[in-house]
Short mmCIF file of C-alpha atoms in Angstrom, two decimals:
data_model
loop_
_atom_site.label_atom_id
_atom_site.label_comp_id
_atom_site.label_asym_id
_atom_site.label_seq_id
_atom_site.Cartn_x
_atom_site.Cartn_y
_atom_site.Cartn_z
CA UNK A 286 -2.84 111.22 121.71
CA UNK A 287 0.69 112.69 120.50
CA UNK A 288 1.39 116.27 120.70
CA UNK A 289 2.29 117.43 117.44
CA UNK A 290 6.36 118.20 116.68
CA UNK A 291 6.89 122.13 116.80
CA UNK A 292 7.85 123.63 113.24
CA UNK A 293 10.97 123.70 113.38
CA UNK A 294 11.57 120.09 114.52
CA UNK A 295 9.09 118.83 112.07
CA UNK A 296 11.89 120.21 109.61
CA UNK A 297 14.43 118.88 110.94
CA UNK A 298 13.00 115.09 109.86
CA UNK A 299 14.36 114.31 106.22
CA UNK A 300 12.64 111.69 104.33
CA UNK A 301 13.68 110.31 101.08
CA UNK A 302 12.99 107.44 98.30
CA UNK A 303 15.72 105.10 97.95
CA UNK A 304 14.64 103.31 94.61
CA UNK A 305 16.50 99.87 94.39
CA UNK A 306 15.81 98.61 90.73
CA UNK A 307 16.99 95.68 89.12
CA UNK A 308 16.30 92.09 87.62
CA UNK A 309 14.40 89.63 89.70
CA UNK A 310 16.64 87.88 92.30
CA UNK A 311 19.37 90.66 91.74
CA UNK A 312 19.39 91.50 95.57
CA UNK A 313 16.88 94.57 96.07
CA UNK A 314 14.76 93.42 98.86
CA UNK A 315 17.54 91.85 100.50
CA UNK A 316 19.93 95.42 100.74
CA UNK A 317 16.79 97.16 101.32
CA UNK A 318 16.19 95.48 104.51
CA UNK A 319 19.61 95.77 105.61
CA UNK A 320 20.17 99.26 104.64
CA UNK A 321 16.28 99.45 106.61
CA UNK A 322 17.57 97.98 109.78
CA UNK A 323 20.87 100.18 109.67
CA UNK A 324 19.10 103.57 109.31
CA UNK A 325 16.51 102.44 112.18
CA UNK A 326 19.75 101.70 114.58
CA UNK A 327 20.21 105.37 113.84
CA UNK A 328 17.09 106.30 114.57
CA UNK A 329 15.51 107.02 111.42
CA UNK A 330 11.95 106.49 110.15
CA UNK A 331 11.89 103.84 107.81
CA UNK A 332 9.39 101.95 105.21
CA UNK A 333 10.66 99.33 102.78
CA UNK A 334 7.80 98.93 100.25
CA UNK A 335 8.35 95.52 99.19
CA UNK A 336 6.91 94.60 95.75
CA UNK A 337 5.60 91.37 96.38
CA UNK A 338 3.97 93.16 99.31
CA UNK A 339 2.40 95.71 97.16
CA UNK A 340 1.43 93.54 94.33
CA UNK A 341 -0.76 91.83 97.34
CA UNK A 342 -2.24 94.62 98.50
CA UNK A 343 -2.17 97.84 97.01
CA UNK A 344 -1.83 97.04 93.25
CA UNK A 345 -3.76 93.44 93.18
CA UNK A 346 -5.45 93.02 90.14
CA UNK A 347 -2.96 93.93 87.68
CA UNK A 348 -1.04 91.95 85.26
CA UNK A 349 2.27 92.07 83.76
CA UNK A 350 1.71 94.36 80.73
CA UNK A 351 4.01 97.42 79.81
CA UNK A 352 0.56 99.08 80.93
CA UNK A 353 0.11 97.45 83.98
CA UNK A 354 3.99 97.48 85.44
CA UNK A 355 3.63 100.85 84.61
CA UNK A 356 0.68 101.49 86.63
CA UNK A 357 2.17 99.30 89.78
CA UNK A 358 5.20 101.95 89.13
CA UNK A 359 3.57 105.17 89.39
CA UNK A 360 1.31 103.80 92.42
CA UNK A 361 4.35 102.64 94.46
CA UNK A 362 5.97 106.05 93.53
CA UNK A 363 2.92 107.74 94.73
CA UNK A 364 2.90 106.32 97.83
CA UNK A 365 6.91 106.34 98.19
CA UNK A 366 6.38 110.45 97.41
CA UNK A 367 3.74 110.86 100.46
CA UNK A 368 5.69 108.51 102.89
CA UNK A 369 8.95 110.35 102.08
CA UNK A 370 7.40 114.23 102.33
CA UNK A 371 6.37 113.02 105.84
CA UNK A 372 9.91 112.13 106.84
CA UNK A 373 10.03 108.72 106.22
CA UNK A 374 13.29 106.67 104.62
CA UNK A 375 11.22 104.73 102.11
CA UNK A 376 13.49 101.77 100.35
CA UNK A 377 11.70 100.69 97.27
CA UNK A 378 12.97 97.52 95.86
CA UNK A 379 11.14 97.21 93.02
CA UNK A 380 11.89 95.86 89.59
CA UNK A 381 10.11 99.21 87.55
CA UNK A 382 11.78 97.67 84.41
CA UNK A 383 11.26 100.91 81.89
CA UNK A 384 13.36 103.89 82.14
CA UNK A 385 10.42 105.92 81.49
CA UNK A 386 8.29 104.92 84.39
CA UNK A 387 11.14 105.73 86.60
CA UNK A 388 12.00 108.90 85.11
CA UNK A 389 7.84 109.52 86.05
CA UNK A 390 8.76 108.82 89.33
CA UNK A 391 11.76 110.78 89.70
CA UNK A 392 9.97 114.06 88.14
CA UNK A 393 6.75 113.25 90.86
CA UNK A 394 9.62 114.00 93.76
CA UNK A 395 10.98 116.65 92.20
CA UNK A 396 7.78 118.30 91.97
CA UNK A 397 7.22 117.67 95.36
CA UNK A 398 10.61 118.55 96.50
CA UNK A 399 11.26 115.62 97.79
CA UNK A 400 14.71 113.56 97.97
CA UNK A 401 15.00 110.59 95.49
CA UNK A 402 17.69 108.06 94.54
CA UNK A 403 17.73 105.38 91.93
CA UNK A 404 20.10 102.64 92.99
CA UNK A 405 20.78 100.09 90.28
CA UNK A 406 21.35 96.50 91.29
CA UNK A 407 23.12 95.27 88.50
CA UNK A 408 23.47 92.14 88.73
CA UNK A 409 24.12 89.88 85.89
CA UNK A 410 20.77 87.37 84.82
CA UNK A 411 23.07 84.64 85.13
CA UNK A 412 23.49 85.26 88.66
CA UNK A 413 20.07 85.90 89.15
CA UNK A 414 19.07 82.75 87.47
CA UNK A 415 21.14 80.80 90.00
CA UNK A 416 20.29 82.57 92.90
CA UNK A 417 16.50 82.08 91.62
CA UNK A 418 14.67 83.31 94.98
CA UNK A 419 11.30 82.58 93.87
CA UNK A 420 11.81 79.69 91.34
CA UNK A 421 10.84 82.14 88.37
CA UNK A 422 13.49 81.59 86.01
CA UNK A 423 13.15 77.71 86.67
CA UNK A 424 9.12 78.34 85.82
CA UNK A 425 10.38 80.55 82.82
CA UNK A 426 12.77 78.12 81.39
CA UNK A 427 10.47 74.97 81.72
CA UNK A 428 8.03 77.10 79.78
CA UNK A 429 5.53 77.25 82.84
CA UNK A 430 5.59 81.65 82.43
CA UNK A 431 6.66 83.97 80.33
CA UNK A 432 7.36 87.65 80.20
CA UNK A 433 10.22 87.32 82.97
CA UNK A 434 11.99 90.54 82.94
CA UNK A 435 15.54 90.32 81.56
CA UNK A 436 14.94 87.15 80.00
CA UNK A 437 11.94 87.31 77.59
CA UNK A 438 10.47 90.78 78.83
CA UNK A 439 12.74 94.07 78.80
CA UNK A 440 14.80 95.35 81.88
CA UNK A 441 15.76 99.02 80.63
CA UNK A 442 18.78 99.56 82.67
CA UNK A 443 19.19 102.95 84.18
CA UNK A 444 21.86 105.28 81.80
CA UNK A 445 23.03 107.20 85.56
CA UNK A 446 21.39 106.26 88.49
CA UNK A 447 22.81 107.71 91.23
CA UNK A 448 24.53 104.54 92.87
CA UNK A 449 25.17 101.29 90.74
CA UNK A 450 25.86 98.29 92.90
CA UNK A 451 27.17 94.91 91.72
CA UNK A 452 25.84 92.84 94.44
CA UNK A 453 27.68 89.52 92.81
CA UNK A 454 30.78 91.08 93.79
CA UNK A 455 30.30 92.45 97.40
CA UNK A 456 28.04 91.29 100.46
CA UNK A 457 24.96 92.14 101.72
CA UNK A 458 26.20 94.34 104.29
CA UNK A 459 28.62 95.53 101.96
CA UNK A 460 26.01 96.97 99.33
CA UNK A 461 23.67 98.38 102.17
CA UNK A 462 27.01 100.46 103.24
CA UNK A 463 27.72 102.04 100.02
CA UNK A 464 23.91 102.88 99.71
CA UNK A 465 24.13 104.57 103.13
CA UNK A 466 27.25 106.03 102.39
CA UNK A 467 25.72 107.77 99.64
CA UNK A 468 22.76 109.09 101.88
CA UNK A 469 25.26 110.21 104.14
CA UNK A 470 27.15 112.28 101.42
CA UNK A 471 23.83 113.52 100.05
CA UNK A 472 22.73 114.95 103.61
CA UNK A 473 19.87 112.52 104.36
CA UNK A 474 21.27 110.23 107.16
#
């Protein structure tokens, strides 16, 4: 059994949610894992809430309608807030295509007094289509799927993210370093 931290030490552990939003294949997850490694090396408690893993375990059964996407984002937002309130740096590389869904997550964090940063991985759809990590763009072009965010389903770009990264103009380590610098600037790393 582990002893609980004395109250003054417990308060020194600062959690935060860092939500990386962007199109499919924008580089969100790759940047998140690079940043996670860096933060862990510095001694931070870190979790990555990968959107694909979450859909397999936490939100299985949800489709891709606007309502289901909103529910998916809210469930992930709740979990991220819970982890972050308990001292974990929670990295969330999830598309979250709708501004109102992202805003609801931000408000949840504000209500609980938990740090929340929105990072827009602003990669052009043409670059994402070339990367096509999961083959989604090819399937959409072949008519095998529909509702692909940014192609035939909307993606509402954040108007005022805490940070905008153009992943197509820098390396993954550079992108992760940019987010890390923001965390330092905000007193979160």
